[in-house]
Coordinates of C-alpha atoms in Angstrom, one line a residue:
M1 CA 3.3 1.2 -10.1
A2 CA 6.6 2.4 -9.0
G3 CA 10.2 1.1 -10.0
F4 CA 13.0 1.3 -7.3
R5 CA 17.0 0.5 -7.3
V6 CA 18.8 0.3 -4.3
P7 CA 22.4 0.2 -5.0
G8 CA 23.8 0.5 -1.2
P9 CA 22.5 -0.6 2.0
L10 CA 19.8 0.9 3.8
V11 CA 21.5 2.3 7.0
G12 CA 19.2 1.3 9.6
G13 CA 16.5 -0.3 7.4
L14 CA 13.5 1.8 5.9
R15 CA 10.4 1.9 8.0
V16 CA 7.2 0.9 6.4
V17 CA 4.5 3.4 6.8
P18 CA 1.0 2.0 6.4
H19 CA -1.3 2.6 3.2
P20 CA -4.7 2.0 2.4
A21 CA -3.8 -0.5 -0.5
V22 CA -2.5 -3.9 -0.7
M23 CA 1.1 -3.7 -1.5
L24 CA 2.6 -5.9 -4.0
I25 CA 6.4 -6.3 -4.4
L26 CA 8.3 -8.0 -7.4
E27 CA 12.0 -8.2 -6.3
F28 CA 14.3 -9.1 -9.4
G29 CA 17.7 -7.4 -8.4
A30 CA 21.0 -9.0 -7.8
G31 CA 20.7 -8.8 -3.8
P32 CA 17.7 -9.9 -2.1
S33 CA 15.1 -7.8 -0.5
T34 CA 14.1 -8.2 3.4
V35 CA 11.1 -7.1 5.1
E36 CA 11.2 -7.6 9.1
D37 CA 8.0 -7.5 10.5
D38 CA 7.2 -6.4 14.0
A39 CA 7.5 -9.7 15.5
G40 CA 11.2 -9.9 14.1
R41 CA 10.3 -12.3 11.2
R42 CA 12.1 -11.6 8.1
H43 CA 10.4 -12.1 4.8
R44 CA 12.8 -12.3 1.6
G45 CA 12.2 -11.6 -2.1
S46 CA 8.9 -10.6 -3.7
L47 CA 5.8 -10.6 -1.5
V48 CA 2.5 -9.2 -0.8
A49 CA 1.0 -7.4 2.3
G50 CA -2.4 -6.4 3.1
P51 CA -4.0 -2.7 3.4
G52 CA -2.3 -1.0 6.7
F53 CA 0.8 -3.0 6.7
G54 CA 3.5 -1.5 8.8
S55 CA 1.1 -0.3 11.3
G56 CA 2.9 0.5 14.8
G57 CA 5.8 1.5 12.8
G58 CA 7.7 -1.8 14.0
V59 CA 8.0 -3.0 10.2
R60 CA 11.2 -2.1 8.4
A61 CA 12.6 -3.1 4.6
W62 CA 16.6 -4.0 4.1
G63 CA 18.4 -4.8 1.0
E64 CA 21.4 -3.9 -1.1
Q65 CA 21.5 -4.1 -4.7
V66 CA 18.0 -4.5 -4.6
E67 CA 15.7 -4.0 -7.7
C68 CA 11.9 -4.0 -7.6
V69 CA 8.6 -2.8 -9.2
Q70 CA 6.2 -1.9 -6.3
V71 CA 2.1 -1.9 -7.1
R72 CA -0.3 -0.5 -4.8
L73 CA -3.6 -2.5 -5.4
S74 CA -6.7 -1.2 -4.2
P75 CA -8.1 -4.0 -1.9
V76 CA -11.3 -4.1 -4.2
V77 CA -9.5 -5.6 -6.8
A78 CA -6.5 -7.3 -4.8
G79 CA -8.3 -10.5 -4.4
T80 CA -9.2 -10.6 -7.9
V81 CA -5.6 -9.9 -9.1
L82 CA -3.8 -12.0 -6.6
G83 CA -5.9 -15.0 -6.1
A84 CA -6.0 -14.5 -2.6
C85 CA -8.5 -12.4 -0.1
P86 CA -6.8 -9.3 1.3
A87 CA -8.2 -10.8 4.8
D88 CA -5.7 -13.7 4.1
L89 CA -3.0 -11.1 3.9
A90 CA -3.5 -9.3 7.4
G91 CA -0.8 -9.4 9.7
S92 CA 2.4 -10.7 8.0
P93 CA 3.4 -10.5 4.6
V94 CA 3.0 -13.6 2.4
S95 CA 5.7 -14.4 -0.1
L96 CA 4.5 -14.7 -3.6
D97 CA 6.5 -18.1 -4.0
D98 CA 3.8 -19.5 -1.8
L99 CA 1.1 -17.5 -3.2
W100 CA 1.5 -17.9 -6.9
G101 CA 4.0 -20.8 -7.0
R102 CA 6.5 -21.3 -9.8
E103 CA 5.0 -18.2 -11.8
A104 CA 6.7 -16.1 -9.3
S105 CA 10.0 -17.2 -10.1
R106 CA 9.2 -17.0 -13.9
I107 CA 8.3 -13.2 -13.2
R108 CA 11.3 -12.7 -11.4
E109 CA 13.5 -14.2 -14.1
R110 CA 11.5 -12.1 -16.7
L111 CA 11.7 -8.7 -15.1
G112 CA 15.1 -9.4 -14.7
E113 CA 15.8 -9.7 -18.4
I114 CA 13.9 -6.6 -19.3
S115 CA 16.2 -3.7 -19.6
S116 CA 13.9 -0.3 -19.2
W117 CA 11.5 0.3 -16.5
E118 CA 8.8 1.3 -19.0
D119 CA 8.8 -2.2 -20.4
R120 CA 9.1 -3.7 -16.8
F121 CA 5.7 -1.7 -16.1
A122 CA 4.3 -2.7 -19.6
F123 CA 4.9 -6.5 -18.6
T124 CA 3.6 -6.0 -14.9
D125 CA 0.2 -3.9 -16.4
A126 CA -0.4 -6.9 -18.8
L127 CA 0.2 -9.6 -16.2
L128 CA -1.9 -8.2 -13.7
A129 CA -4.8 -7.5 -16.2
R130 CA -4.7 -11.1 -17.3
R131 CA -5.0 -12.1 -13.6
R132 CA -8.0 -9.8 -13.0
E133 CA -9.7 -11.2 -16.2
A134 CA -9.5 -14.7 -15.2
R135 CA -11.4 -14.1 -11.8
P136 CA -14.4 -12.9 -10.5
P137 CA -14.9 -9.3 -9.2
V138 CA -15.5 -8.3 -5.3
D139 CA -19.0 -7.5 -3.9
P140 CA -20.1 -4.3 -5.9
A141 CA -21.6 -3.0 -2.5
V142 CA -18.5 -3.7 -0.9
A143 CA -16.6 -1.9 -3.3
W144 CA -19.1 0.8 -3.1
A145 CA -18.7 1.4 0.5
W146 CA -14.8 1.2 0.2
N147 CA -15.0 4.1 -2.6
R148 CA -17.2 6.1 -0.5
I149 CA -14.5 5.9 2.3
V150 CA -11.6 6.8 -0.1
V151 CA -13.6 9.6 -2.1
G152 CA -14.4 11.1 1.8
R153 CA -11.1 10.8 3.0
G154 CA -12.0 8.8 5.8
L155 CA -14.7 11.1 6.9
V156 CA -17.8 9.0 6.6
R157 CA -19.9 7.5 9.1
I158 CA -20.2 3.9 9.0
D159 CA -23.8 3.5 10.2
R160 CA -24.8 6.0 7.0
L161 CA -23.0 3.6 4.8
A162 CA -24.6 0.8 6.4
A163 CA -28.1 2.7 6.3
E164 CA -27.9 3.6 2.4
L165 CA -27.0 0.1 1.7
G166 CA -30.1 -1.4 3.5
W167 CA -27.4 -3.5 5.7
S168 CA -27.1 -3.5 9.1
R169 CA -24.0 -2.5 10.7
K170 CA -23.1 -6.2 11.7
R171 CA -23.5 -7.4 7.9
L172 CA -21.6 -4.6 6.9
W173 CA -18.6 -5.2 9.1
S174 CA -18.7 -8.9 8.2
R175 CA -18.9 -8.5 4.5
F176 CA -16.5 -5.5 4.4
H177 CA -14.1 -7.4 6.6
S178 CA -13.9 -10.3 4.6
H179 CA -13.4 -8.7 1.1
I180 CA -11.0 -5.7 2.2
G181 CA -9.3 -7.3 5.1
M182 CA -10.2 -5.0 7.6
P183 CA -13.3 -3.5 9.3
P184 CA -14.7 -0.4 7.6
K185 CA -14.1 1.8 10.6
A186 CA -10.6 0.6 10.7
A187 CA -10.4 1.3 7.2
A188 CA -11.8 4.7 7.3
K189 CA -9.3 5.6 10.1
L190 CA -6.4 4.2 7.8
V191 CA -7.8 6.3 4.8
R192 CA -7.9 9.6 7.2
F193 CA -4.3 9.1 8.8
D194 CA -3.2 8.4 5.0
H195 CA -4.3 12.1 3.8
A196 CA -3.3 13.7 6.9
V197 CA 0.1 12.4 6.9
H198 CA 0.9 13.3 3.6
R199 CA -0.3 16.8 4.2
L200 CA 2.1 17.1 7.1
V201 CA 5.2 15.9 4.7
A202 CA 4.1 18.5 2.1
G203 CA 4.4 21.3 5.0
E204 CA 1.1 22.1 6.1
G205 CA 0.6 22.8 9.7
A206 CA -0.5 20.4 12.0
A207 CA -3.7 22.5 13.5
Q208 CA -5.0 23.1 10.0
V209 CA -4.6 19.4 8.8
A210 CA -6.0 18.2 12.2
A211 CA -9.1 20.8 11.7
D212 CA -9.5 19.6 8.0
G213 CA -9.0 16.0 8.9
G214 CA -11.9 15.2 11.0
Y215 CA -9.7 15.1 14.1
Y216 CA -11.1 16.5 17.7
D217 CA -7.6 18.5 17.9
Q218 CA -3.8 18.4 17.3
S219 CA -3.4 16.0 20.4
H220 CA -6.0 13.8 18.5
L221 CA -3.8 13.8 15.3
H222 CA -0.5 13.1 17.0
R223 CA -1.8 10.1 18.7
D224 CA -3.2 8.7 15.5
V225 CA 0.3 9.4 13.7
M226 CA 2.0 7.7 16.9
A227 CA -0.3 4.7 16.3
F228 CA 0.3 4.3 12.7
T229 CA 4.1 4.8 12.4
G230 CA 5.7 4.5 16.2
T231 CA 6.8 8.1 16.0
T232 CA 5.8 11.6 16.3
P233 CA 4.4 13.8 13.5
A234 CA 7.6 16.3 13.7
T235 CA 9.9 12.9 13.3
V236 CA 7.4 11.4 10.4
L237 CA 8.1 14.2 8.2
S238 CA 11.5 12.8 7.3
E239 CA 10.7 9.3 7.0
P240 CA 11.7 8.2 3.6
F241 CA 9.0 5.9 2.9
L242 CA 6.7 9.1 2.9
T243 CA 9.2 11.8 1.3
V244 CA 9.6 9.8 -1.7
D245 CA 5.7 9.3 -2.4
D246 CA 5.4 12.6 -4.7
R247 CA 8.1 11.1 -6.7
A248 CA 7.4 7.7 -6.5
W249 CA 3.3 8.1 -7.0
P250 CA 3.2 11.3 -9.0
V251 CA 0.7 12.9 -11.1
T252 CA 3.8 13.3 -13.7
E253 CA 4.6 10.3 -15.8
I254 CA 8.4 10.1 -15.0
G255 CA 9.6 10.4 -11.1
Q256 CA 13.2 11.8 -10.0
P257 CA 15.8 10.1 -8.3
F258 CA 15.8 9.6 -4.6
A259 CA 19.1 8.4 -2.8
P260 CA 19.6 5.7 -2.2
C261 CA 16.9 4.5 -4.3
R262 CA 16.4 5.0 -8.0
V263 CA 12.7 5.6 -8.5
R264 CA 10.8 5.5 -11.9
T265 CA 6.8 5.3 -12.0
R266 CA 4.0 5.0 -14.1
R267 CA 0.5 6.3 -13.2
Q268 CA -2.2 3.4 -13.3
S269 CA -5.7 4.3 -14.0

């Protein structure tokens, strides 16, 4: 969970880089946030987007005087919390007003009334916990498969996952896709990319990242980064959406400022 404040305009917009999580944006600033998808459609205000949103590099975020709380939800709990299956969130983002109705407006007003980031995080924590308790959990077998992919950093054989579950590949594909929002092979590829690109941003060499990440060679890594971000590994190193991650989602409790955003964060269990 992270808090962002954007006092001035984002020149050229902020490229949204895909992440293996469902993205929930709770916006409450003086100016509305805008996300433009790769089809040119503009989405304003609080929204939800499925795992991998931004693939291809064509999604950008805009805004001025924007404040928001951003939550990255594991797909195995997102459906329970949001009241919508991640599969229904594939593609374009969904307005929180459409998903939660009047509750979305009440949340925006409440966050605007709260003066500190810590209290906003506490409010959001309680909100998400309450919604999670009110709904049944995801299929435990699907949750197990997702967790295996995440722990293995995407370096897992899908046929082996199916065999360990006692399922056919077709059944695993169907159940996984319906609960997570993407097929297991695509999920593994996204998780692998996420680990690789953050190692690149941290300054590690492309050859070593490719070798450790299960890529055939540097060219394979290059193609993967291009497919997910629309830009080269050399260019992606300076993408704000990635370079802010060590401050917006750190192991420490409080992040550091990032111009033009002010970042505050709280680690979630």
